[in-house]
JSON list of C-alpha atoms in Angstrom, two decimals:
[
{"chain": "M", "resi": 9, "resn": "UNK", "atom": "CA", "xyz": [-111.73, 5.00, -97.74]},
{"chain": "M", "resi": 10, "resn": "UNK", "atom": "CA", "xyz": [-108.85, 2.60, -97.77]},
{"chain": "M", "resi": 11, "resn": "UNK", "atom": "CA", "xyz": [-105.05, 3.54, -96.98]},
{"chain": "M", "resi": 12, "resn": "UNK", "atom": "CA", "xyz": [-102.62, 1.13, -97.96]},
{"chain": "M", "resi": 13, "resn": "UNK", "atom": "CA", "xyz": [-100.20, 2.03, -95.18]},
{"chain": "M", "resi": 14, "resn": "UNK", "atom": "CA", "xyz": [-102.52, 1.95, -92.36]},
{"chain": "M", "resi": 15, "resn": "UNK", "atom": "CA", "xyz": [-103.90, -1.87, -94.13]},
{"chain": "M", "resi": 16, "resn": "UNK", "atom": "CA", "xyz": [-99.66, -2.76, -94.00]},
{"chain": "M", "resi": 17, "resn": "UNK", "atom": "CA", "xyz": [-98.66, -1.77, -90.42]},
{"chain": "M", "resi": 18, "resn": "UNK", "atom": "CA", "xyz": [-102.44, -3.45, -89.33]},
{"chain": "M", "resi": 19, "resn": "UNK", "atom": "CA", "xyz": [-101.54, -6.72, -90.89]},
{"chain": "M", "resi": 20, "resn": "UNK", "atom": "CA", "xyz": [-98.20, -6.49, -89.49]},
{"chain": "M", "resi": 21, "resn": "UNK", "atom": "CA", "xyz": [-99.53, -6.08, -85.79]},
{"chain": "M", "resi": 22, "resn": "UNK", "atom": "CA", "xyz": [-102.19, -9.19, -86.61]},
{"chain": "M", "resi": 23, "resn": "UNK", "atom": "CA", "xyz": [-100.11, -11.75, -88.16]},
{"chain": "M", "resi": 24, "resn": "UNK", "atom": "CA", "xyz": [-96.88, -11.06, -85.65]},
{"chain": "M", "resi": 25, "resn": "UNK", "atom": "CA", "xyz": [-95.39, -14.08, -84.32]},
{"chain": "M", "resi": 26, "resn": "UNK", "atom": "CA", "xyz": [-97.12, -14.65, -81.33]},
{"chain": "M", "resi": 27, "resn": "UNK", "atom": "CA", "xyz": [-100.71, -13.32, -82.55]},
{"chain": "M", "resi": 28, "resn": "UNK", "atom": "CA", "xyz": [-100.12, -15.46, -85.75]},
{"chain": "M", "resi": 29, "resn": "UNK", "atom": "CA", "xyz": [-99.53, -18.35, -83.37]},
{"chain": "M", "resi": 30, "resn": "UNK", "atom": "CA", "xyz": [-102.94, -17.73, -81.54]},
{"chain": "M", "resi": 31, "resn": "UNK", "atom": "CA", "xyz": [-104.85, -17.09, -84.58]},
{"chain": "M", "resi": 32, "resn": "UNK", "atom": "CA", "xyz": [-103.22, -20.58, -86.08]},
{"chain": "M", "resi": 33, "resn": "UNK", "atom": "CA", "xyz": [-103.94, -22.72, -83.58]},
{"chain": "M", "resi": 34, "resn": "UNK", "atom": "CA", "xyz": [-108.07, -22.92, -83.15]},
{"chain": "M", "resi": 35, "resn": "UNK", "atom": "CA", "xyz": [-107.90, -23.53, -86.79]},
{"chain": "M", "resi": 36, "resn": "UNK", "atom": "CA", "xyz": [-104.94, -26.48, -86.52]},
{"chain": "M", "resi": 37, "resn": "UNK", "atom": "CA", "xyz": [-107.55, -28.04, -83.73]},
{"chain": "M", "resi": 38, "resn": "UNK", "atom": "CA", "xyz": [-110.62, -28.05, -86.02]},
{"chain": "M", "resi": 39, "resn": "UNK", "atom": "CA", "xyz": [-108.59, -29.66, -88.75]},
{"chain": "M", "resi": 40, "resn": "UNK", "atom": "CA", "xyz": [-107.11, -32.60, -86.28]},
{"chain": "M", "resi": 41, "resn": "UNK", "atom": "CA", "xyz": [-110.41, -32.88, -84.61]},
{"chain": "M", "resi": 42, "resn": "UNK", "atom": "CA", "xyz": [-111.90, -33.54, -88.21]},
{"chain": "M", "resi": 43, "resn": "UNK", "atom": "CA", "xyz": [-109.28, -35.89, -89.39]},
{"chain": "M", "resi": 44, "resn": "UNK", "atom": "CA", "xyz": [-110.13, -37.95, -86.14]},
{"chain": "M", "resi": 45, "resn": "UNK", "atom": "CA", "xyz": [-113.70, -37.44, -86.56]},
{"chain": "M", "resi": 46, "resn": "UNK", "atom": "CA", "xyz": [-113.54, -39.00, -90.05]},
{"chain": "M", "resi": 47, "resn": "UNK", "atom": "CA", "xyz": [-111.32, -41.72, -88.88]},
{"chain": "M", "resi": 48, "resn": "UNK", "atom": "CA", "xyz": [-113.28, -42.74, -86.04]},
{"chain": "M", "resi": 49, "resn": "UNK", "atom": "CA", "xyz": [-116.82, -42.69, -87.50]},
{"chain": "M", "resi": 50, "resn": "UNK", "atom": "CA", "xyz": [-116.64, -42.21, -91.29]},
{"chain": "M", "resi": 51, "resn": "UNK", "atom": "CA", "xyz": [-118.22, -39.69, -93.51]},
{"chain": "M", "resi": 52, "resn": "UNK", "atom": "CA", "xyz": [-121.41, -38.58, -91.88]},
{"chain": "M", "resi": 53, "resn": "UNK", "atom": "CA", "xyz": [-123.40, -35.63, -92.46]},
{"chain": "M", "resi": 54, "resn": "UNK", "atom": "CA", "xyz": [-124.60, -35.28, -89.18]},
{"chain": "M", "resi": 55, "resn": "UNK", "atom": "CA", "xyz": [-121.43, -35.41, -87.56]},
{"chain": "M", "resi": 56, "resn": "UNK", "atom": "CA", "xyz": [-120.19, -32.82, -89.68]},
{"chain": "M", "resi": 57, "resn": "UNK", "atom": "CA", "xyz": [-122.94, -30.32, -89.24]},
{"chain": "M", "resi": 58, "resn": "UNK", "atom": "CA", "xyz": [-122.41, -31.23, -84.95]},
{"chain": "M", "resi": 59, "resn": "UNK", "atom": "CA", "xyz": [-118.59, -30.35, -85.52]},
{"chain": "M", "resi": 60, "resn": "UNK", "atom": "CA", "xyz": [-119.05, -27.22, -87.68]},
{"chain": "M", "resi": 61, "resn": "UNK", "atom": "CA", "xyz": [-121.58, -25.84, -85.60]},
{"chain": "M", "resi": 62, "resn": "UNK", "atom": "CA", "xyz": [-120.63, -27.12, -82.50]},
{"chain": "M", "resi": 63, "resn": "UNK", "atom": "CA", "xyz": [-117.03, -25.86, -83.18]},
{"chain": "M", "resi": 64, "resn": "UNK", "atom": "CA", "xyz": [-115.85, -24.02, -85.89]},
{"chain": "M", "resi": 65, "resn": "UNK", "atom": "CA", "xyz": [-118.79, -21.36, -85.85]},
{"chain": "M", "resi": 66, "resn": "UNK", "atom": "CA", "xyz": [-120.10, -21.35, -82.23]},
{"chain": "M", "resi": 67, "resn": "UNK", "atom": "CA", "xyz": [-116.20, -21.37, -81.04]},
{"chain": "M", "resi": 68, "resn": "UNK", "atom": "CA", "xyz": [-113.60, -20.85, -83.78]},
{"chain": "M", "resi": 69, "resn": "UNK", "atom": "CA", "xyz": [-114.93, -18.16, -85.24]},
{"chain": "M", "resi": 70, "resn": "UNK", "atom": "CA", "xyz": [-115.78, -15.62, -82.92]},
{"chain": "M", "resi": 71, "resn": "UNK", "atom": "CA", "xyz": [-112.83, -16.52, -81.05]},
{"chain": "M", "resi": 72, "resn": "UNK", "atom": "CA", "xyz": [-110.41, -15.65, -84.59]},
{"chain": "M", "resi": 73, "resn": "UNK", "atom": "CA", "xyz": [-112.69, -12.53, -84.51]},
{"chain": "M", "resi": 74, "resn": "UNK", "atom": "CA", "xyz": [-112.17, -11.54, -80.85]},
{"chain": "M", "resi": 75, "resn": "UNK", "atom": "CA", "xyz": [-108.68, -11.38, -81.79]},
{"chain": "M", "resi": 76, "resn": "UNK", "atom": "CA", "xyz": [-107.94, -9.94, -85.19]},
{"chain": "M", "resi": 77, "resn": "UNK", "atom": "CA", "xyz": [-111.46, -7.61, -84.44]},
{"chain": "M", "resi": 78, "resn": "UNK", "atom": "CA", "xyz": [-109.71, -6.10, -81.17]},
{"chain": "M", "resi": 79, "resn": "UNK", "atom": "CA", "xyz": [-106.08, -6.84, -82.38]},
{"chain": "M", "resi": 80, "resn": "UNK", "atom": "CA", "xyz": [-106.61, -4.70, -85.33]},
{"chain": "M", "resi": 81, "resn": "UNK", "atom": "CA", "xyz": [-106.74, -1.07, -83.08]},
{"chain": "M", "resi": 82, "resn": "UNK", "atom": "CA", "xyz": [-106.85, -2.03, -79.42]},
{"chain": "M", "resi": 83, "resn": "UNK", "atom": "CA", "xyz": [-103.52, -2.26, -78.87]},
{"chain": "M", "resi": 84, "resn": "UNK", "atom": "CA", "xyz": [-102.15, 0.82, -80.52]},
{"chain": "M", "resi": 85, "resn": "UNK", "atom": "CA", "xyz": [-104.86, 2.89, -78.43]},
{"chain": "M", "resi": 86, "resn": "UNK", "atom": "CA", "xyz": [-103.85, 0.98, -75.05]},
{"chain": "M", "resi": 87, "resn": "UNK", "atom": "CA", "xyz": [-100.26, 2.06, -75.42]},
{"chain": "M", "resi": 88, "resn": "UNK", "atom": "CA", "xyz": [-100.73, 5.58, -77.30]},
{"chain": "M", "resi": 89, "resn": "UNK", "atom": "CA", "xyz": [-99.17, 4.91, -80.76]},
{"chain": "M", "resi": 90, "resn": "UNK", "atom": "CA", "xyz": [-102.46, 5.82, -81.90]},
{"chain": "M", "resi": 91, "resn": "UNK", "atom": "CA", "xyz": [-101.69, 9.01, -81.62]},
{"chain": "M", "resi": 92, "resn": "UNK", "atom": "CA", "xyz": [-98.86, 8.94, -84.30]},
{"chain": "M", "resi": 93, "resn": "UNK", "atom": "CA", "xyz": [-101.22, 7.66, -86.76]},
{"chain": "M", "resi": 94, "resn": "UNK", "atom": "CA", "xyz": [-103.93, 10.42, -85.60]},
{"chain": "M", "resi": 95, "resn": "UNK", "atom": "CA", "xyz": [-101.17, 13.02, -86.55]},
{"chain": "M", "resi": 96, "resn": "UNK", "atom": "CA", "xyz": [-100.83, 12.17, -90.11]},
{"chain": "M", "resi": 97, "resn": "UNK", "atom": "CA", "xyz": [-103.63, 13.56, -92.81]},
{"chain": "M", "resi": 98, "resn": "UNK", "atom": "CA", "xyz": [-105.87, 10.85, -93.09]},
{"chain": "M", "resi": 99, "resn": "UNK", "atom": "CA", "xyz": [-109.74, 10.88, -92.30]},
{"chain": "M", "resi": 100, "resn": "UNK", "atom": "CA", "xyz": [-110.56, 9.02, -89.36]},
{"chain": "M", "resi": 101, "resn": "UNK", "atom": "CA", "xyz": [-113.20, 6.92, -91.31]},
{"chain": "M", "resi": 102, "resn": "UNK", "atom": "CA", "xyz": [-110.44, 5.89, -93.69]},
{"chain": "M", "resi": 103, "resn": "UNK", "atom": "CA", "xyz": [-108.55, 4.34, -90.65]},
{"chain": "M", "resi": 104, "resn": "UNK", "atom": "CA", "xyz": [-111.04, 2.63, -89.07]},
{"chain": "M", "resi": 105, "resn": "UNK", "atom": "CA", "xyz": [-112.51, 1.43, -92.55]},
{"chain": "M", "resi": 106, "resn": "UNK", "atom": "CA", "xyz": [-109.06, 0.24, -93.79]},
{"chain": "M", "resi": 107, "resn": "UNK", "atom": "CA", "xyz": [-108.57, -1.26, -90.02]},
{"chain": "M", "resi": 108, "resn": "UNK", "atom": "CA", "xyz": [-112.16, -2.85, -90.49]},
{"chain": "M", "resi": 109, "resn": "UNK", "atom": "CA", "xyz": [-111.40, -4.62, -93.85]},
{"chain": "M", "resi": 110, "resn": "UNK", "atom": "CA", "xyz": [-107.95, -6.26, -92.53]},
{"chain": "M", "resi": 111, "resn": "UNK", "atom": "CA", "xyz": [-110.16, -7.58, -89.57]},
{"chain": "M", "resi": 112, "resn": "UNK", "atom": "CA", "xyz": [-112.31, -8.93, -91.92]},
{"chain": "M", "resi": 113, "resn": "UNK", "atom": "CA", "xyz": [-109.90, -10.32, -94.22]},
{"chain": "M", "resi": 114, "resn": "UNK", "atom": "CA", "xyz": [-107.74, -11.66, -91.45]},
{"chain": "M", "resi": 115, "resn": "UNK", "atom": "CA", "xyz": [-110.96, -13.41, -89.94]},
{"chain": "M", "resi": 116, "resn": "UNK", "atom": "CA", "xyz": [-112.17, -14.85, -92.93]},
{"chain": "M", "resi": 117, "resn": "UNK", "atom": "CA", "xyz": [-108.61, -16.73, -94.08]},
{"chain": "M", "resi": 118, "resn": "UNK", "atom": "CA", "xyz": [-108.58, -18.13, -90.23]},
{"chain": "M", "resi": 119, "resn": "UNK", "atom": "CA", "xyz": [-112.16, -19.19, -90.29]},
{"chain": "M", "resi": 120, "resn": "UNK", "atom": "CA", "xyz": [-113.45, -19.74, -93.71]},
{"chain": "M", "resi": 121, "resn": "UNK", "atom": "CA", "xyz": [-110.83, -21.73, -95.29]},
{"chain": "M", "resi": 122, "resn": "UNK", "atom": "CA", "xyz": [-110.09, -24.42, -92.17]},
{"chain": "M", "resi": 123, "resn": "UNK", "atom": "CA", "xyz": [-113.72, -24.46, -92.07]},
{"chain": "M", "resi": 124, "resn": "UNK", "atom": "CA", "xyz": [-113.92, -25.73, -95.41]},
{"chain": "M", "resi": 125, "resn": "UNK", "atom": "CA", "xyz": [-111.25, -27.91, -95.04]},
{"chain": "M", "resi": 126, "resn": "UNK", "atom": "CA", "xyz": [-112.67, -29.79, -92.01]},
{"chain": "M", "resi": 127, "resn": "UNK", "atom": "CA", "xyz": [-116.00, -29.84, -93.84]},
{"chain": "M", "resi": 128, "resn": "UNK", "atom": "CA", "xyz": [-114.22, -31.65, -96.90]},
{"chain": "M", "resi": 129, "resn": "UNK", "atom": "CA", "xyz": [-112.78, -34.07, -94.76]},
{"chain": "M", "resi": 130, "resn": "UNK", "atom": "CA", "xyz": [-115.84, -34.47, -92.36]},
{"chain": "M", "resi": 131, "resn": "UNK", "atom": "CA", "xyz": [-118.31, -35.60, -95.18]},
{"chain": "M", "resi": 132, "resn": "UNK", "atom": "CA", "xyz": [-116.66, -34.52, -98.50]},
{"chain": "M", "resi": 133, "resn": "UNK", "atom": "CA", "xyz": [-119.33, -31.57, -98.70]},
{"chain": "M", "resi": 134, "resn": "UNK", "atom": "CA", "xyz": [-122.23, -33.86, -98.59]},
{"chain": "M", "resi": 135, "resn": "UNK", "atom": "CA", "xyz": [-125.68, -31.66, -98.99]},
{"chain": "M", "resi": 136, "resn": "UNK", "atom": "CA", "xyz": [-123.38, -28.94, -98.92]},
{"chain": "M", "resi": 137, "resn": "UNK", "atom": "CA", "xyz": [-122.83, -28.89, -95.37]},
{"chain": "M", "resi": 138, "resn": "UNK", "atom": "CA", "xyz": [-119.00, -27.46, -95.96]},
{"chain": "M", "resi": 139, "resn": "UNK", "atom": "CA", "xyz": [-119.55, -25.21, -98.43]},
{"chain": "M", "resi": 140, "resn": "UNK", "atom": "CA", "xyz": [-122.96, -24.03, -96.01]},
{"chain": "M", "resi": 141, "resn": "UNK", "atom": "CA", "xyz": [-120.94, -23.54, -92.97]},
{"chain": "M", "resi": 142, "resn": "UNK", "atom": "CA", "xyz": [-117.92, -21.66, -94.98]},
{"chain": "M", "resi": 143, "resn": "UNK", "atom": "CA", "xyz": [-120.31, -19.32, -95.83]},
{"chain": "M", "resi": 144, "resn": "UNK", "atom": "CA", "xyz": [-121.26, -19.02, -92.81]},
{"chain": "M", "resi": 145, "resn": "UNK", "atom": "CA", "xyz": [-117.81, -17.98, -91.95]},
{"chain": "M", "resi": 146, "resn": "UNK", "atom": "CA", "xyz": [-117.75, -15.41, -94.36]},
{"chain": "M", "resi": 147, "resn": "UNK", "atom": "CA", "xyz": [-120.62, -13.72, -93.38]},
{"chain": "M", "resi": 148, "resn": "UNK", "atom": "CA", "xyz": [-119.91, -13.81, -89.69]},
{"chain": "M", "resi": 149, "resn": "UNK", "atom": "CA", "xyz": [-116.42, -12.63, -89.88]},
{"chain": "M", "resi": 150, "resn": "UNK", "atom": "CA", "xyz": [-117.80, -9.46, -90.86]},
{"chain": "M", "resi": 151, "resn": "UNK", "atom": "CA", "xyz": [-120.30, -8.97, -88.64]},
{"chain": "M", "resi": 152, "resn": "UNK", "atom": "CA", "xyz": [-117.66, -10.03, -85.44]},
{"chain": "M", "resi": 153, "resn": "UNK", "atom": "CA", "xyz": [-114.55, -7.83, -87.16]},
{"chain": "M", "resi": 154, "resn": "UNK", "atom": "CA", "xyz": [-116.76, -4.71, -87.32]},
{"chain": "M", "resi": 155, "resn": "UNK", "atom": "CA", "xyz": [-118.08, -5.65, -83.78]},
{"chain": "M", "resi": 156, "resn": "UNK", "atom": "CA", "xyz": [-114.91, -6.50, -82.42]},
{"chain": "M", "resi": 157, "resn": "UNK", "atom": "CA", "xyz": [-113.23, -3.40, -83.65]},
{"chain": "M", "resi": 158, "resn": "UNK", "atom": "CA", "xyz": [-115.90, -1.43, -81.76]},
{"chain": "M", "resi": 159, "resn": "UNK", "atom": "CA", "xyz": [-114.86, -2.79, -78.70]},
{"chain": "M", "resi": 160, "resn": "UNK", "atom": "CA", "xyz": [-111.87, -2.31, -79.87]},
{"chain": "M", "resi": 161, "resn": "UNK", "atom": "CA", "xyz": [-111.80, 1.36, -79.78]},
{"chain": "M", "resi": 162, "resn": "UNK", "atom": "CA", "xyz": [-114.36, 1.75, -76.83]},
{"chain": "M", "resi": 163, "resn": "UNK", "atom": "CA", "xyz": [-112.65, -0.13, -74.16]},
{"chain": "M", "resi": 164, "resn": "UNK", "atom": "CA", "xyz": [-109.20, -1.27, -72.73]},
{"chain": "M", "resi": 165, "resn": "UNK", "atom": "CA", "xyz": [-110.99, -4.66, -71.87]},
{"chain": "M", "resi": 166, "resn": "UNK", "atom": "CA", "xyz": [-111.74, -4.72, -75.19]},
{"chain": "M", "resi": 167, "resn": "UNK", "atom": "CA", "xyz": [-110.54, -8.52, -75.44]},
{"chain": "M", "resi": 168, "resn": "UNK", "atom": "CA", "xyz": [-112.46, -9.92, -72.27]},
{"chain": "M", "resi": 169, "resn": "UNK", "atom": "CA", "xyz": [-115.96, -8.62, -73.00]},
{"chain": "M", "resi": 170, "resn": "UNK", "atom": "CA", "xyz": [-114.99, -10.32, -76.53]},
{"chain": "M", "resi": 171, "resn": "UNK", "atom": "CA", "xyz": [-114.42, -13.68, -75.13]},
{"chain": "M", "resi": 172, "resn": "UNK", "atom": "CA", "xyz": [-117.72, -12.67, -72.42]},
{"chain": "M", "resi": 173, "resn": "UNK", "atom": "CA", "xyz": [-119.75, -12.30, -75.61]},
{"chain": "M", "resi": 174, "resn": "UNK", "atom": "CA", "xyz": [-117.92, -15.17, -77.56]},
{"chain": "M", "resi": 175, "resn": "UNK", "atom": "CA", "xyz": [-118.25, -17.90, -75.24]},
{"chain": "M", "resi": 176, "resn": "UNK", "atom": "CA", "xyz": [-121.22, -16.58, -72.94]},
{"chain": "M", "resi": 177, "resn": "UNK", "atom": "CA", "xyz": [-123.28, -15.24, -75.00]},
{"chain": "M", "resi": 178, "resn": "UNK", "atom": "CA", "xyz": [-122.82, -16.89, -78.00]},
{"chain": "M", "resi": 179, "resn": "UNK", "atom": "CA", "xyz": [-121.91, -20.21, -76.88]},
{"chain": "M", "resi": 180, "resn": "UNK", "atom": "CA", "xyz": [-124.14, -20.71, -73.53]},
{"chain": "M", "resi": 181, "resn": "UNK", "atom": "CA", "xyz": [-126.82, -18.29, -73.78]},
{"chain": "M", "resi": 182, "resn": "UNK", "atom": "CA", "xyz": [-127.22, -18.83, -77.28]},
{"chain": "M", "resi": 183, "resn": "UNK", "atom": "CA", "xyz": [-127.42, -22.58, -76.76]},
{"chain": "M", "resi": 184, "resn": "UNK", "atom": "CA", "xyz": [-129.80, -22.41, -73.80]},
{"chain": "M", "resi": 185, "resn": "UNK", "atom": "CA", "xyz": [-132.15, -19.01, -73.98]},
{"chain": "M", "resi": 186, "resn": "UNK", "atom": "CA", "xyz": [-134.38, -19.00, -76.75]},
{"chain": "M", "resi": 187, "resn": "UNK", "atom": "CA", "xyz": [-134.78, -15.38, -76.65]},
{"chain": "M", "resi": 188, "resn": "UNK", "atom": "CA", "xyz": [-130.81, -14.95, -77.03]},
{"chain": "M", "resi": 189, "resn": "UNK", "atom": "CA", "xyz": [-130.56, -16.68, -79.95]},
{"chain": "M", "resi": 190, "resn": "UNK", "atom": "CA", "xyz": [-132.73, -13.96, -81.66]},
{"chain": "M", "resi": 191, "resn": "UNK", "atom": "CA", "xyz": [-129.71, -11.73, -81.26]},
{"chain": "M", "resi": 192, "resn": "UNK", "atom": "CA", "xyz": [-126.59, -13.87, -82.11]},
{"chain": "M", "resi": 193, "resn": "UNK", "atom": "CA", "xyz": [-124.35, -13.40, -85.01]},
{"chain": "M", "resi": 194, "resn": "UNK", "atom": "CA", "xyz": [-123.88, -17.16, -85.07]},
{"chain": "M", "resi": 195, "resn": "UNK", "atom": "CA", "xyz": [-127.92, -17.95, -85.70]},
{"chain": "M", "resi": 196, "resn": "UNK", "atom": "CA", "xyz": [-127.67, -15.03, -88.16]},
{"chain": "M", "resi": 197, "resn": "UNK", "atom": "CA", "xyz": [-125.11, -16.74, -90.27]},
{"chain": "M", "resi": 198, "resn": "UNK", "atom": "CA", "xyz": [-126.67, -20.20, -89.78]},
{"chain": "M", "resi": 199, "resn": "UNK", "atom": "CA", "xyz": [-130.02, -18.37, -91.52]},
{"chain": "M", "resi": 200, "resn": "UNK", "atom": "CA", "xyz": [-127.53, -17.67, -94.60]},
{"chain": "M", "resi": 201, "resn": "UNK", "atom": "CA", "xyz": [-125.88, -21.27, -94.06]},
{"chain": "M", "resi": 202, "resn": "UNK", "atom": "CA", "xyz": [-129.52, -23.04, -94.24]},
{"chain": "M", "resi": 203, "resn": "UNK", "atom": "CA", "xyz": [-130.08, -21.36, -97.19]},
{"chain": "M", "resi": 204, "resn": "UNK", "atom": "CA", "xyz": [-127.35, -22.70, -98.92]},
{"chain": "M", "resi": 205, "resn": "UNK", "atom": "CA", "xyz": [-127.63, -26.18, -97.71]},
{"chain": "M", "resi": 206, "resn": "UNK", "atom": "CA", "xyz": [-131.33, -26.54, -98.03]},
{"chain": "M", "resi": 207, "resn": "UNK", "atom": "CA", "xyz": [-132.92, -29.06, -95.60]},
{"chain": "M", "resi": 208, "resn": "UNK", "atom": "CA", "xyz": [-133.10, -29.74, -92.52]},
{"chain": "M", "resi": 209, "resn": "UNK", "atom": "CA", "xyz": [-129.79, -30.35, -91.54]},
{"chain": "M", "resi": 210, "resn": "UNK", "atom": "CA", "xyz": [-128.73, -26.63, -91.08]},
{"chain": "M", "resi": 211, "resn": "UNK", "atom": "CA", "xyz": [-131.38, -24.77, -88.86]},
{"chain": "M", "resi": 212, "resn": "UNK", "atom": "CA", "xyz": [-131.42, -21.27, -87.23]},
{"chain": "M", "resi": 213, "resn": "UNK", "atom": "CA", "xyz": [-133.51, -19.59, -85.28]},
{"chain": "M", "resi": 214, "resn": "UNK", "atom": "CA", "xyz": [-133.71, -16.83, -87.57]},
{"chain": "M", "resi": 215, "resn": "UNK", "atom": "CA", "xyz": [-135.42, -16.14, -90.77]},
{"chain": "M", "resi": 216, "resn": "UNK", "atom": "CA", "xyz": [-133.30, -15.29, -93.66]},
{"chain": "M", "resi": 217, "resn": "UNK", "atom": "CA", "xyz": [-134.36, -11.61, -94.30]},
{"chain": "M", "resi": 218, "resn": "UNK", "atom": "CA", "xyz": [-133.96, -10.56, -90.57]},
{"chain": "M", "resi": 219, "resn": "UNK", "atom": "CA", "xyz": [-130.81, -12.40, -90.51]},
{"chain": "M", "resi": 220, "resn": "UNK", "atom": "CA", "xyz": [-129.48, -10.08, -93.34]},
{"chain": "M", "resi": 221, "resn": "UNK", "atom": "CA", "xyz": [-131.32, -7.24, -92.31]},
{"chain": "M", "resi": 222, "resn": "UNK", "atom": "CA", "xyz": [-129.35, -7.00, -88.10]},
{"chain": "M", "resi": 223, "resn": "UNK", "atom": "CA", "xyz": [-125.80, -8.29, -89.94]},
{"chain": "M", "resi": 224, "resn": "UNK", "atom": "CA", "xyz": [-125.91, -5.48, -92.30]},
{"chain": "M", "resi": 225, "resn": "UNK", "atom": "CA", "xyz": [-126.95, -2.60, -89.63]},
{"chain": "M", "resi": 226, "resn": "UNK", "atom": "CA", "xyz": [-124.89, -4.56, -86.43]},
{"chain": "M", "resi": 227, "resn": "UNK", "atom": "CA", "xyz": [-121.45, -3.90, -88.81]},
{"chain": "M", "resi": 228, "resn": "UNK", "atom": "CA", "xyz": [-122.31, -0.83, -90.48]},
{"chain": "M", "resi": 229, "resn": "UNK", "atom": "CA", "xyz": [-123.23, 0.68, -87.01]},
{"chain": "M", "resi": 230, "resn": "UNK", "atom": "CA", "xyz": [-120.88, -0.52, -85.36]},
{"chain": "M", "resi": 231, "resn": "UNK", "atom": "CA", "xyz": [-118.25, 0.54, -88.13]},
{"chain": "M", "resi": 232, "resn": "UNK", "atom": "CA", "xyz": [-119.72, 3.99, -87.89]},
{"chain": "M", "resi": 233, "resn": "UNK", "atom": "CA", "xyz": [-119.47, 3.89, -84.18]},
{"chain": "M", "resi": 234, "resn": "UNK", "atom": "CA", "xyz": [-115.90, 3.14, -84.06]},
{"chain": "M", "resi": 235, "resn": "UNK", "atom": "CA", "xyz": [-115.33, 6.06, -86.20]},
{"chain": "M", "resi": 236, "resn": "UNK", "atom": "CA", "xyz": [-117.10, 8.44, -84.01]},
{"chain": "M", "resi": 237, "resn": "UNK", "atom": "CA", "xyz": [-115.00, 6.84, -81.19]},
{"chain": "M", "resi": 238, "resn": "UNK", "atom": "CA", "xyz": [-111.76, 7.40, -83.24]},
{"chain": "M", "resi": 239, "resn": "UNK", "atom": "CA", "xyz": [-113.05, 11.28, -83.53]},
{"chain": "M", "resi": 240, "resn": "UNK", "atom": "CA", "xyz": [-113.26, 11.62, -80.01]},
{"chain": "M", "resi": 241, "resn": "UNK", "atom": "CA", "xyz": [-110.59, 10.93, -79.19]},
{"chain": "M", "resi": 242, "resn": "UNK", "atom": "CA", "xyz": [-108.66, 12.87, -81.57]},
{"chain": "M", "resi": 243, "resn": "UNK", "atom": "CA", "xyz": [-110.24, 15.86, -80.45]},
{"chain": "M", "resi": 244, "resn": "UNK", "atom": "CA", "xyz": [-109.70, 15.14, -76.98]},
{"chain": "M", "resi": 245, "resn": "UNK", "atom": "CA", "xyz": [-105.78, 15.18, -77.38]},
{"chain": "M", "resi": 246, "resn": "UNK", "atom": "CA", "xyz": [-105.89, 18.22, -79.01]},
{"chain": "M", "resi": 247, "resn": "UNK", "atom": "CA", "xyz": [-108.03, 19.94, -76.44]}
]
């Protein structure tokens, strides 16, 4: 289920120079805004839980996921080179598995570990907050890869319904609709991040066992999707 070549030439399309830029820079900003966080008003865990939550997961990371999720296919199907890849004897599940877990792995180095970082620095991991909220990070970079990579191989606007759901969805709705926040990757992981913290500090909307239960079928659906996508249109260039 994983090819080595297709995980090589997908990392080398994520982490090229300007991409790398883009995917470096959210992180940079989270780091700097911690530093003068911490400098400003000292180690306080409620300022760290406002900035990880406020930031890195309701902004950072489904950004980061947005554009190693889409990054990781959508551009070799917008300007055919998928094609060369559909030509050689692999099993289109392999592909979009392999393409699935550099996503993942891609999201989760530019999410988790600055994360952690700014959580260190924010309150020194007080109550757990940073170790909570890298966690959090984890768990969501999977759910926004496999989601991301859907869109991925669905659309050509693959990267603006992204940032639609990313900072609409996520970041308004989620913040003023109760009823959105039901279905939101970022209350999801915040069930798994309050469960790790303990207290009342970390809070979600969602209870822990739903929260597992829709980020396990959202990325294995989606994952399947993708590959039924990838099928399609395989067949349809050889029709």
């Amino acid at each position: 289920m994983y090819d080595p070549t297709v995980a090589r030439l997908t990392y080398r399309g994520l982490l090229g120079r300007r991409r790398a830029l883009v995917l470096g820079a959210l992180p940079l900003l989270l780091i700097v805004i911690a530093v003068a966080v911490r400098a400003l008003a000292g180690a306080d865990d409620q300022t760290a839980v406002n900035v990880l939550g406020g930031f890195a997961l309701a902004t950072m990371v489904p950004l980061i996921g947005v554009i190693a999720g889409t990054g990781a296919i959508g551009p070799e199907i917008d300007d055919g080179s998928v094609v060369y890849l559909l030509s050689k004897p692999l099993k289109r599940p392999t592909i979009i598995f392999t393409k699935l877990i550099v996503a993942i792995a891609v999201t989760m180095v530019f999410s988790a570990v600055p994360t952690l970082i700014a959580g260190l620095i924010l309150n020194g991991n007080g109550q757990q907050i940073a170790v909570a909220y890298t966690v959090a990070a984890l768990v969501a970079s999977i759910a926004y890869a496999a989601l991301f990579l859907l869109l991925g191989t669905v659309s050509r606007h693959a990267v603006v319904f992204g940032l639609v759901y990313a900072l609409v969805w996520e970041a308004l709705f989620g913040s003023l609709v109760p009823g959105a926040r039901t279905l939101s990757v970022q209350q999801w992981s915040l069930a798994v991040a309050h469960q790790v913290a303990g207290g009342d500090l970390v809070t979600s909307e969602v209870g822990l066992t739903t929260a597992t239960v829709l980020l396990v079928a959202v990325t294995v659906l989606a994952t399947w999707f993708a590959g039924q996508k990838l099928r399609s249109l395989t067949l349809a260039g050889e029709e």
